[in-house]
Short mmCIF file of C-alpha atoms in Angstrom, two decimals:
data_model
loop_
_atom_site.label_atom_id
_atom_site.label_comp_id
_atom_site.label_asym_id
_atom_site.label_seq_id
_atom_site.Cartn_x
_atom_site.Cartn_y
_atom_site.Cartn_z
CA MET T 145 9.31 -22.88 6.33
CA MET T 146 6.61 -20.89 7.36
CA ARG T 147 7.34 -17.36 6.91
CA ARG T 148 5.59 -15.18 9.36
CA ARG T 149 1.95 -15.37 9.35
CA THR T 150 -0.16 -17.87 11.02
CA PHE T 151 0.36 -20.04 8.15
CA LEU T 152 -2.89 -20.02 6.32
CA ALA T 153 -5.38 -18.14 8.29
CA ALA T 154 -3.25 -15.23 9.28
CA ALA T 155 -1.32 -14.91 6.10
CA ALA T 156 -1.75 -11.19 6.30
CA GLY T 157 -0.15 -8.89 8.76
CA LEU T 158 3.29 -10.23 9.58
CA PRO T 159 6.44 -8.74 8.08
CA PHE T 160 8.77 -11.37 6.73
CA MET T 161 12.13 -10.76 5.37
CA GLY T 162 13.19 -12.68 2.38
CA HIS T 163 14.98 -11.80 -0.62
CA GLY T 164 14.29 -9.57 -3.38
CA GLY T 165 10.85 -10.76 -3.20
CA ARG T 166 9.89 -10.53 0.38
CA ALA T 167 6.75 -10.97 2.29
CA GLN T 168 4.61 -8.03 1.59
CA THR T 169 3.21 -6.01 4.46
CA SER T 170 2.65 -2.31 4.75
CA PRO T 171 4.10 -0.32 7.64
CA SER T 172 0.66 -0.02 9.18
CA GLU T 173 0.28 -3.79 9.18
CA ALA T 174 3.66 -4.57 10.69
CA PRO T 175 4.13 -5.09 14.42
CA VAL T 176 6.20 -2.06 15.39
CA ALA T 177 7.08 -1.14 18.95
CA PRO T 178 5.40 2.08 20.12
CA GLY T 179 7.48 5.14 19.48
CA VAL T 180 9.80 3.52 16.94
CA PRO T 181 10.11 5.80 13.91
CA THR T 182 9.82 4.06 10.56
CA GLY T 183 13.25 3.91 8.94
CA ALA T 184 15.00 5.64 11.80
CA VAL T 185 18.68 6.32 11.18
CA PRO T 186 20.79 5.04 14.09
CA ASP T 187 22.28 7.79 16.22
CA ALA T 188 25.78 6.33 16.24
CA VAL T 189 26.73 5.96 12.57
CA PRO T 190 30.39 5.00 12.19
CA PRO T 191 32.20 7.91 10.54
CA ALA T 192 34.63 5.87 8.45
CA LEU T 193 34.06 3.61 5.48
CA PRO T 194 34.36 -0.11 6.25
CA LYS T 195 37.65 -1.68 5.22
CA LEU T 196 37.24 -5.14 3.75
CA PRO T 197 39.76 -7.56 2.22
CA PRO T 198 41.18 -6.57 -1.18
CA ASP T 199 39.80 -9.74 -2.79
CA PHE T 200 36.33 -9.17 -1.33
CA LEU T 201 33.73 -9.52 -4.10
CA TRP T 202 31.55 -6.41 -4.38
CA GLY T 203 28.39 -6.45 -6.41
CA ALA T 204 24.67 -6.03 -6.87
CA SER T 205 21.81 -8.46 -7.31
CA THR T 206 18.61 -8.50 -9.38
CA SER T 207 16.12 -11.11 -10.60
CA CYS T 208 14.81 -11.65 -14.08
CA TYR T 209 11.04 -11.30 -13.58
CA GLN T 210 11.50 -8.21 -11.45
CA ILE T 211 13.52 -6.25 -14.03
CA GLU T 212 13.60 -7.79 -17.50
CA GLY T 213 10.13 -7.14 -18.91
CA ALA T 214 9.80 -8.23 -22.55
CA VAL T 215 7.63 -11.13 -21.42
CA LYS T 216 6.48 -11.93 -24.97
CA ALA T 217 9.78 -11.29 -26.72
CA ASP T 218 11.87 -13.81 -28.63
CA GLY T 219 9.94 -16.94 -27.77
CA ARG T 220 9.53 -16.49 -24.00
CA THR T 221 6.37 -18.10 -22.64
CA ASP T 222 4.39 -17.43 -19.47
CA SER T 223 5.91 -18.02 -16.06
CA ILE T 224 3.79 -18.64 -12.99
CA TRP T 225 4.23 -14.96 -12.12
CA ASP T 226 2.77 -13.81 -15.44
CA VAL T 227 -0.33 -15.88 -14.74
CA PHE T 228 -0.52 -14.88 -11.07
CA CYS T 229 -0.34 -11.16 -11.88
CA ARG T 230 -3.38 -11.44 -14.14
CA GLN T 231 -5.55 -12.57 -11.25
CA PRO T 232 -7.50 -9.65 -9.77
CA GLY T 233 -6.34 -8.50 -6.37
CA LYS T 234 -3.10 -10.48 -6.27
CA ILE T 235 -0.78 -7.48 -6.78
CA ALA T 236 -1.26 -4.55 -4.44
CA ASP T 237 -1.17 -1.86 -7.11
CA GLY T 238 -2.60 -3.99 -9.94
CA THR T 239 0.64 -3.99 -11.92
CA ASN T 240 2.77 -6.77 -13.40
CA GLY T 241 6.23 -7.50 -14.76
CA ASP T 242 5.33 -7.15 -18.43
CA VAL T 243 7.69 -4.17 -18.77
CA ALA T 244 9.24 -3.98 -15.28
CA CYS T 245 12.51 -2.02 -15.75
CA ASP T 246 12.81 -3.05 -19.42
CA HIS T 247 16.22 -4.47 -18.60
CA TYR T 248 15.87 -6.86 -21.55
CA ASN T 249 16.28 -3.86 -23.87
CA ARG T 250 18.28 -1.57 -21.57
CA TYR T 251 20.81 -4.02 -20.14
CA ARG T 252 23.75 -2.17 -21.69
CA ASP T 253 22.86 1.01 -19.82
CA ASP T 254 22.36 -0.94 -16.60
CA ILE T 255 25.74 -2.60 -16.95
CA ASP T 256 27.26 0.84 -17.52
CA LEU T 257 25.75 1.85 -14.17
CA LEU T 258 27.43 -1.14 -12.55
CA ALA T 259 30.77 -0.21 -14.06
CA GLN T 260 30.49 3.48 -13.16
CA GLY T 261 29.62 2.49 -9.57
CA ASN T 262 32.73 0.28 -9.20
CA PHE T 263 30.67 -2.90 -8.87
CA ARG T 264 32.83 -5.93 -9.53
CA ALA T 265 30.11 -8.58 -9.75
CA TYR T 266 26.52 -8.79 -10.92
CA ARG T 267 24.18 -11.49 -9.69
CA PHE T 268 21.34 -11.97 -12.15
CA SER T 269 18.90 -14.80 -12.69
CA THR T 270 18.15 -16.60 -15.93
CA ALA T 271 14.53 -17.01 -16.95
CA TRP T 272 13.57 -20.66 -17.33
CA PRO T 273 10.63 -19.84 -19.67
CA ARG T 274 12.96 -17.85 -21.93
CA ILE T 275 15.36 -20.73 -22.31
CA LEU T 276 12.97 -23.72 -22.29
CA PRO T 277 9.55 -22.29 -23.18
CA GLN T 278 7.76 -25.55 -22.30
CA GLY T 279 10.00 -26.13 -19.30
CA THR T 280 11.55 -29.20 -20.95
CA GLY T 281 12.38 -30.23 -24.47
CA ALA T 282 13.10 -27.72 -27.21
CA VAL T 283 15.66 -25.04 -26.40
CA ASN T 284 14.87 -21.45 -27.34
CA THR T 285 18.12 -20.20 -28.82
CA ALA T 286 16.89 -16.60 -28.88
CA GLY T 287 16.41 -16.68 -25.12
CA LEU T 288 19.94 -17.91 -24.55
CA ASP T 289 21.19 -15.29 -26.97
CA PHE T 290 20.04 -12.56 -24.59
CA TYR T 291 22.10 -13.98 -21.74
CA ASP T 292 25.05 -14.36 -24.11
CA ARG T 293 24.85 -10.64 -24.84
CA LEU T 294 24.43 -9.81 -21.15
CA VAL T 295 27.42 -11.88 -20.09
CA ASP T 296 29.66 -10.58 -22.85
CA ARG T 297 28.79 -6.99 -21.95
CA LEU T 298 29.56 -7.64 -18.28
CA LEU T 299 32.94 -9.11 -19.14
CA GLU T 300 33.71 -6.20 -21.46
CA LYS T 301 33.21 -3.91 -18.48
CA GLY T 302 35.32 -6.03 -16.14
CA ILE T 303 32.34 -7.24 -14.09
CA GLU T 304 32.04 -10.85 -12.97
CA PRO T 305 28.76 -12.52 -13.98
CA PHE T 306 27.22 -14.39 -11.02
CA ALA T 307 24.21 -16.37 -12.23
CA CYS T 308 21.23 -17.81 -10.39
CA LEU T 309 19.25 -20.46 -12.22
CA TYR T 310 15.91 -20.09 -10.45
CA HIS T 311 14.39 -16.98 -8.91
CA TRP T 312 10.75 -18.11 -8.67
CA ASP T 313 9.68 -17.80 -12.33
CA LEU T 314 8.71 -21.41 -13.09
CA PRO T 315 7.40 -21.95 -16.62
CA GLN T 316 3.62 -22.13 -16.47
CA ALA T 317 3.83 -25.18 -18.72
CA LEU T 318 5.53 -27.03 -15.85
CA GLN T 319 3.06 -25.73 -13.29
CA GLN T 320 0.36 -27.38 -15.36
CA ARG T 321 2.27 -30.65 -14.86
CA GLY T 322 2.30 -30.23 -11.09
CA GLY T 323 5.16 -27.76 -10.73
CA TRP T 324 7.10 -28.16 -7.48
CA HIS T 325 4.58 -30.76 -6.29
CA ASN T 326 5.80 -33.17 -8.97
CA ARG T 327 9.03 -34.87 -7.93
CA ASP T 328 9.96 -35.21 -11.61
CA ILE T 329 10.83 -31.52 -11.42
CA ALA T 330 14.21 -32.46 -9.94
CA GLY T 331 15.15 -33.91 -13.33
CA TRP T 332 13.49 -31.08 -15.25
CA PHE T 333 15.49 -28.53 -13.31
CA ALA T 334 18.75 -30.42 -13.78
CA ASP T 335 18.13 -30.54 -17.54
CA TYR T 336 17.46 -26.79 -17.59
CA ALA T 337 20.65 -26.21 -15.59
CA GLU T 338 22.70 -28.28 -18.03
CA VAL T 339 21.29 -26.43 -21.04
CA THR T 340 21.95 -23.01 -19.53
CA VAL T 341 25.38 -23.75 -18.12
CA GLY T 342 26.26 -25.56 -21.33
CA ARG T 343 25.80 -22.30 -23.21
CA LEU T 344 27.21 -19.82 -20.68
CA GLY T 345 29.58 -21.85 -18.50
CA ASP T 346 32.64 -21.02 -20.58
CA ARG T 347 32.33 -17.44 -19.25
CA VAL T 348 30.11 -17.64 -16.16
CA LYS T 349 31.95 -19.56 -13.46
CA ARG T 350 29.81 -18.93 -10.37
CA TRP T 351 26.33 -20.47 -10.35
CA ALA T 352 23.63 -20.49 -7.67
CA MET T 353 20.93 -23.10 -8.11
CA LEU T 354 17.93 -21.63 -6.28
CA ASN T 355 17.03 -18.37 -4.64
CA GLU T 356 15.36 -18.73 -1.23
CA PRO T 357 13.54 -22.05 -1.67
CA SER T 358 11.82 -21.68 1.69
CA VAL T 359 10.37 -18.31 0.78
CA HIS T 360 9.08 -19.65 -2.51
CA ALA T 361 7.58 -22.67 -0.82
CA ILE T 362 5.88 -20.72 1.96
CA PHE T 363 4.52 -17.73 0.11
CA GLY T 364 3.80 -19.46 -3.16
CA HIS T 365 2.67 -22.87 -1.93
CA ALA T 366 1.34 -22.40 1.60
CA PHE T 367 0.01 -18.86 2.03
CA GLY T 368 -0.90 -18.39 -1.62
CA ASN T 369 0.03 -14.71 -1.78
CA HIS T 370 2.88 -15.35 -4.24
CA ALA T 371 2.81 -17.36 -7.45
CA PRO T 372 1.56 -19.98 -8.07
CA GLY T 373 -0.96 -19.15 -5.33
CA LEU T 374 -1.26 -22.56 -3.67
CA THR T 375 -2.11 -23.08 -0.02
CA GLY T 376 -1.68 -25.55 2.83
CA TRP T 377 1.04 -27.25 4.84
CA PRO T 378 1.19 -30.44 2.71
CA SER T 379 1.58 -28.21 -0.34
CA TYR T 380 4.49 -26.45 1.31
CA VAL T 381 6.21 -29.69 2.33
CA LYS T 382 6.17 -31.04 -1.22
CA ALA T 383 7.39 -27.78 -2.74
CA GLN T 384 10.18 -27.41 -0.19
CA HIS T 385 11.42 -30.98 -0.49
CA HIS T 386 11.35 -31.04 -4.27
CA GLN T 387 13.31 -27.78 -4.44
CA ASN T 388 15.93 -29.30 -2.14
CA LEU T 389 16.00 -32.39 -4.32
CA ALA T 390 16.28 -30.35 -7.52
CA GLN T 391 19.12 -28.32 -6.04
CA GLY T 392 21.17 -31.42 -5.23
CA THR T 393 20.33 -33.14 -8.51
CA ALA T 394 21.41 -30.15 -10.58
CA ILE T 395 24.67 -29.66 -8.68
CA ALA T 396 25.57 -33.32 -9.21
CA ALA T 397 24.69 -33.11 -12.92
CA LEU T 398 26.78 -30.00 -13.47
CA ARG T 399 29.74 -31.41 -11.56
CA ALA T 400 29.63 -34.52 -13.72
CA ARG T 401 29.93 -32.32 -16.80
CA ARG T 402 32.75 -29.97 -15.83
CA ASN T 403 35.14 -29.12 -13.03
CA ASP T 404 35.75 -25.42 -13.63
CA LEU T 405 32.61 -24.04 -11.95
CA GLN T 406 31.80 -22.71 -8.50
CA LEU T 407 28.41 -24.19 -7.59
CA GLY T 408 26.18 -23.21 -4.70
CA THR T 409 22.75 -22.00 -3.73
CA VAL T 410 21.07 -19.10 -1.90
CA PHE T 411 19.09 -19.15 1.36
CA SER T 412 17.32 -16.38 3.22
CA LEU T 413 18.53 -16.64 6.82
CA GLN T 414 17.61 -14.66 9.88
CA PRO T 415 18.09 -15.04 13.62
CA VAL T 416 14.86 -15.61 15.50
CA ALA T 417 14.20 -14.95 19.17
CA PRO T 418 11.24 -14.95 21.53
CA ALA T 419 9.45 -11.63 21.77
CA THR T 420 8.98 -12.11 25.54
CA ASP T 421 10.65 -14.04 28.35
CA LYS T 422 7.84 -16.61 28.48
CA PRO T 423 9.00 -20.24 28.07
CA GLU T 424 6.25 -20.92 25.55
CA ASP T 425 7.51 -18.06 23.36
CA ALA T 426 11.05 -19.41 23.57
CA ALA T 427 9.72 -22.76 22.34
CA ALA T 428 7.86 -21.00 19.52
CA ALA T 429 11.07 -19.27 18.43
CA ARG T 430 12.89 -22.61 18.33
CA ARG T 431 10.16 -24.09 16.13
CA VAL T 432 10.25 -21.16 13.72
CA ASP T 433 14.04 -21.26 13.61
CA ALA T 434 13.78 -24.86 12.44
CA ALA T 435 11.11 -23.97 9.90
CA TRP T 436 12.81 -20.87 8.57
CA ASN T 437 16.55 -21.55 8.80
CA THR T 438 17.49 -25.16 9.38
CA ILE T 439 14.86 -26.58 7.03
CA ASN T 440 17.33 -25.63 4.29
CA LEU T 441 20.66 -25.82 6.11
CA ASP T 442 20.33 -29.23 7.75
CA PRO T 443 19.47 -31.25 4.62
CA LEU T 444 22.23 -29.58 2.59
CA PHE T 445 25.02 -29.76 5.14
CA LYS T 446 23.99 -32.64 7.41
CA GLY T 447 21.73 -34.87 5.33
CA TYR T 448 18.56 -34.72 7.43
CA TYR T 449 15.58 -32.51 8.14
CA PRO T 450 15.16 -30.77 11.51
CA GLU T 451 13.76 -33.23 14.02
CA VAL T 452 10.62 -31.22 14.69
CA TYR T 453 9.57 -31.56 11.03
CA ALA T 454 11.17 -34.90 10.16
CA ALA T 455 7.88 -36.80 10.20
CA ASP T 456 6.25 -34.32 7.83
CA PHE T 457 9.05 -34.68 5.32
CA GLU T 458 9.11 -38.46 5.57
CA THR T 459 5.81 -38.38 3.68
CA VAL T 460 7.55 -37.04 0.55
CA THR T 461 11.09 -38.41 0.94
CA GLN T 462 11.94 -41.48 -1.11
CA GLY T 463 14.94 -43.76 -1.46
CA ASP T 464 18.21 -41.87 -1.49
CA ASP T 465 16.68 -38.38 -1.59
CA LEU T 466 18.62 -37.14 1.41
CA GLU T 467 21.90 -38.37 -0.04
CA ARG T 468 21.09 -36.54 -3.29
CA ILE T 469 20.33 -33.33 -1.37
CA LYS T 470 23.50 -33.46 0.74
CA VAL T 471 26.05 -32.49 -1.88
CA PRO T 472 29.18 -30.39 -1.39
CA VAL T 473 28.75 -26.75 -2.34
CA ASP T 474 31.51 -24.33 -3.24
CA PHE T 475 29.68 -21.42 -1.65
CA LEU T 476 26.48 -20.49 0.12
CA GLY T 477 24.61 -17.32 -0.73
CA VAL T 478 22.98 -15.65 2.27
CA ASN T 479 20.16 -13.14 1.90
CA TYR T 480 19.81 -11.15 5.11
CA TYR T 481 17.31 -8.41 5.94
CA GLY T 482 16.72 -8.58 9.70
CA PRO T 483 15.77 -10.72 12.72
CA GLY T 484 12.38 -12.07 13.77
CA TYR T 485 10.68 -12.04 17.18
CA LEU T 486 8.17 -14.78 17.94
CA VAL T 487 5.33 -15.54 20.30
CA ASN T 488 3.44 -18.77 20.88
CA ALA T 489 0.19 -19.05 18.92
CA PRO T 490 -1.47 -22.48 19.31
CA GLY T 491 -3.37 -23.51 16.21
CA SER T 492 -1.28 -21.44 13.84
CA VAL T 493 0.04 -23.48 10.96
CA LEU T 494 3.24 -21.51 11.26
CA ALA T 495 4.80 -23.77 13.88
CA ASP T 496 2.10 -22.75 16.38
CA ALA T 497 3.78 -19.35 16.41
CA THR T 498 3.33 -15.84 15.15
CA TRP T 499 5.29 -12.60 15.19
CA GLY T 500 5.45 -10.44 18.27
CA ALA T 501 6.49 -6.89 19.06
CA LEU T 502 9.99 -5.70 18.28
CA PRO T 503 12.36 -4.64 21.05
CA PRO T 504 11.71 -1.04 22.15
CA GLY T 505 13.62 1.48 20.08
CA MET T 506 14.54 -0.85 17.23
CA PRO T 507 14.38 1.09 13.93
CA VAL T 508 12.38 -0.31 11.04
CA THR T 509 12.21 0.13 7.28
CA ALA T 510 9.22 1.37 5.31
CA LEU T 511 7.98 -2.22 5.26
CA GLY T 512 8.15 -2.46 9.04
CA TRP T 513 11.15 -4.77 8.96
CA PRO T 514 13.54 -4.43 11.91
CA VAL T 515 16.97 -2.99 11.22
CA ASP T 516 19.64 -4.92 13.14
CA PRO T 517 23.08 -5.37 11.53
CA SER T 518 24.21 -7.53 14.46
CA GLY T 519 21.80 -10.19 13.21
CA LEU T 520 23.96 -10.64 10.14
CA VAL T 521 26.97 -11.35 12.35
CA ARG T 522 24.91 -13.94 14.26
CA VAL T 523 23.81 -15.65 11.05
CA LEU T 524 27.38 -15.88 9.75
CA ALA T 525 28.71 -17.06 13.11
CA ARG T 526 26.15 -19.84 13.14
CA LEU T 527 27.34 -21.02 9.75
CA ARG T 528 30.88 -20.95 11.09
CA ASP T 529 30.08 -22.89 14.24
CA SER T 530 27.37 -25.33 13.14
CA TYR T 531 27.78 -25.86 9.39
CA GLY T 532 31.51 -26.12 8.76
CA ASN T 533 32.17 -22.43 8.02
CA PRO T 534 31.34 -22.59 4.29
CA SER T 535 32.48 -19.87 1.94
CA VAL T 536 29.66 -17.32 2.02
CA PHE T 537 28.56 -14.42 -0.10
CA VAL T 538 25.93 -12.03 1.19
CA THR T 539 23.90 -12.26 -1.99
CA GLU T 540 21.16 -9.86 -0.86
CA ASN T 541 21.07 -7.14 1.74
CA GLY T 542 19.18 -3.90 1.43
CA ALA T 543 16.26 -1.86 2.63
CA CYS T 544 12.98 -0.40 1.42
CA TYR T 545 12.47 3.26 2.25
CA ASP T 546 10.09 5.89 0.93
CA ASP T 547 12.55 7.78 -1.22
CA PRO T 548 11.90 11.42 -2.14
CA PRO T 549 11.40 12.40 -5.77
CA VAL T 550 14.34 12.98 -8.05
CA THR T 551 15.53 16.55 -7.52
CA GLU T 552 18.10 18.08 -9.84
CA GLY T 553 19.30 14.65 -10.88
CA ARG T 554 19.70 13.39 -7.33
CA VAL T 555 17.82 11.09 -4.93
CA SER T 556 18.72 11.58 -1.28
CA ASP T 557 18.31 8.35 0.71
CA PRO T 558 20.29 8.79 3.94
CA GLN T 559 18.42 6.00 5.74
CA ARG T 560 19.49 3.48 3.12
CA VAL T 561 23.06 4.79 3.24
CA ALA T 562 23.12 4.27 7.01
CA TYR T 563 21.58 0.80 6.63
CA LEU T 564 24.18 -0.30 4.09
CA ARG T 565 27.09 1.25 5.98
CA ASP T 566 26.14 -0.46 9.23
CA HIS T 567 25.71 -3.84 7.54
CA LEU T 568 29.09 -3.51 5.86
CA PHE T 569 30.64 -2.88 9.24
CA ALA T 570 28.86 -6.05 10.38
CA CYS T 571 30.53 -7.89 7.49
CA ARG T 572 33.91 -6.66 8.72
CA GLN T 573 33.09 -7.81 12.24
CA ALA T 574 32.11 -11.28 11.00
CA ILE T 575 35.35 -11.62 9.03
CA ASP T 576 37.33 -10.57 12.09
CA GLN T 577 35.55 -13.34 14.02
CA GLY T 578 36.69 -15.98 11.54
CA CYS T 579 33.60 -16.27 9.34
CA ALA T 580 34.40 -17.23 5.74
CA LEU T 581 32.63 -14.25 4.19
CA ARG T 582 33.90 -13.68 0.65
CA GLY T 583 31.69 -10.95 -0.76
CA TYR T 584 28.65 -8.68 -0.56
CA LEU T 585 26.02 -7.99 -3.21
CA VAL T 586 23.47 -5.30 -2.46
CA TRP T 587 19.76 -5.77 -3.09
CA SER T 588 19.14 -4.24 -5.44
CA LEU T 589 20.75 -2.41 -8.32
CA LEU T 590 17.40 -1.05 -9.51
CA ASP T 591 14.04 -0.19 -8.07
CA ASN T 592 11.89 -2.93 -9.55
CA PHE T 593 8.66 -4.93 -9.57
CA GLU T 594 8.48 -5.98 -5.93
CA TRP T 595 6.34 -9.12 -6.27
CA ALA T 596 2.94 -8.80 -4.57
CA GLU T 597 3.69 -5.17 -3.71
CA GLY T 598 4.00 -4.27 -7.39
CA PHE T 599 5.90 -1.03 -7.88
CA ARG T 600 4.98 0.52 -4.53
CA ARG T 601 8.22 -0.43 -2.79
CA ARG T 602 11.76 0.65 -3.65
CA PHE T 603 14.91 -1.25 -2.69
CA GLY T 604 17.22 -0.04 -5.45
CA VAL T 605 20.36 2.04 -5.17
CA VAL T 606 19.34 3.36 -8.58
CA HIS T 607 15.96 5.09 -8.87
CA VAL T 608 13.74 4.01 -11.75
CA ASP T 609 10.91 6.22 -13.01
CA PHE T 610 8.39 3.53 -13.89
CA THR T 611 6.69 5.81 -16.43
CA THR T 612 9.73 6.94 -18.39
CA LEU T 613 12.12 4.18 -17.20
CA VAL T 614 14.82 6.81 -16.65
CA ARG T 615 17.48 5.65 -14.19
CA THR T 616 18.88 8.04 -11.54
CA PRO T 617 21.62 6.89 -9.15
CA LYS T 618 20.74 7.53 -5.50
CA ASP T 619 23.09 8.72 -2.80
CA SER T 620 23.33 5.08 -1.66
CA TYR T 621 24.77 4.18 -5.08
CA ARG T 622 27.38 6.91 -4.66
CA PHE T 623 28.16 5.68 -1.16
CA LEU T 624 28.77 2.14 -2.42
CA ALA T 625 30.84 3.45 -5.32
CA GLU T 626 33.10 5.13 -2.77
CA VAL T 627 33.33 1.98 -0.64
CA MET T 628 34.10 -0.16 -3.67
CA LYS T 629 36.59 2.24 -5.23
CA PRO T 630 39.74 0.33 -6.15
CA ALA T 631 42.64 1.02 -3.80
#
């Protein structure tokens, strides 16, 4: 799933959009069309608030390593990100998630922010090394106790808990046993899922298995600029396949246990197009589309890998693997940030392709990512037309901008407001076109530890002072509160 970069060699310089832990590139590194202002606000901003169905699920998303902190508390052991952050030069600002937003100790205040902002759902991830410190075996009751408290507080405030079982923080103990290169991890993950759901499933009814498996496989196992820092195409293939296998194995195990859960998973999806009208660039875009999008969608919904990569995945596929991966899901989470534009690049591990210039005039975020709400409509329409129109939640959508300092208790972020407003109008358009879109969860509730970028980048609708940990709602938070206000 080769996220931007020329797979190995050119792992620096291309802006990739993926979830709350995206590919990290600075604005100066990103390919931006001449004259395009960073974070430009579109001229034609719709004046009205988007009107969405009354049962539309509104919410916010976070991930455990990015916000929880308390990495040594109550029996938690190292994850691969704890170990990765200790390696010199791996994190742009030299920071780590040891404290992050201290959500582990401040979760009550953060849930109050959700309630005050009219959020109806909260997508959080559970930390595997908190719950099973060795990855398998003995359960750490204290770790589960934290999620008990979190869930109960959410329900007290009338907020639906929406849990994700894996957001990239593999226990280091399992990495030492091969991690996602070891096909036994499908069983390890299913056991972890059963333990966690066994404790929380009486109250948490919506469960995502994985967050962005392709992103984790590419950046963590091919480029090496995310944990666990592995490199190479064969490394990627194993990590991608075994995540797919774990996803299907866990869903089957949970379904065998109980029938009152909504089970799904989360993919980062983006439309890709050639950056020029050259036939070779069109072919490059098709290859990257297969690597980025259908490498996840085809096995889950159709039971096979994209033809262009089928031979690569045959090297790691055994027995009935594809049948185990192709399981019914109750929903699909879609993380959307923007489109990609490709050019042919022979010799690049990334599908012999790399990223080209953006269309003239396309606005970008502070990370150089293109801003194009119509791409979300195209992603959802593709799911409608090619994958059976599954029930979909936009589980991440948001933008990084260089916010001004807090002034008199306020953070003005008009670019983010415009970004969110335009993408919500895109949601309305997709629904009107028959897409089975059921909800929208913004990335992210809080400014947080942004993976290899450290604390340099801000996606939150709530500002966090990383020295004092004081939270200040931004104008984007107030905008969403108005959109989500009960009728």
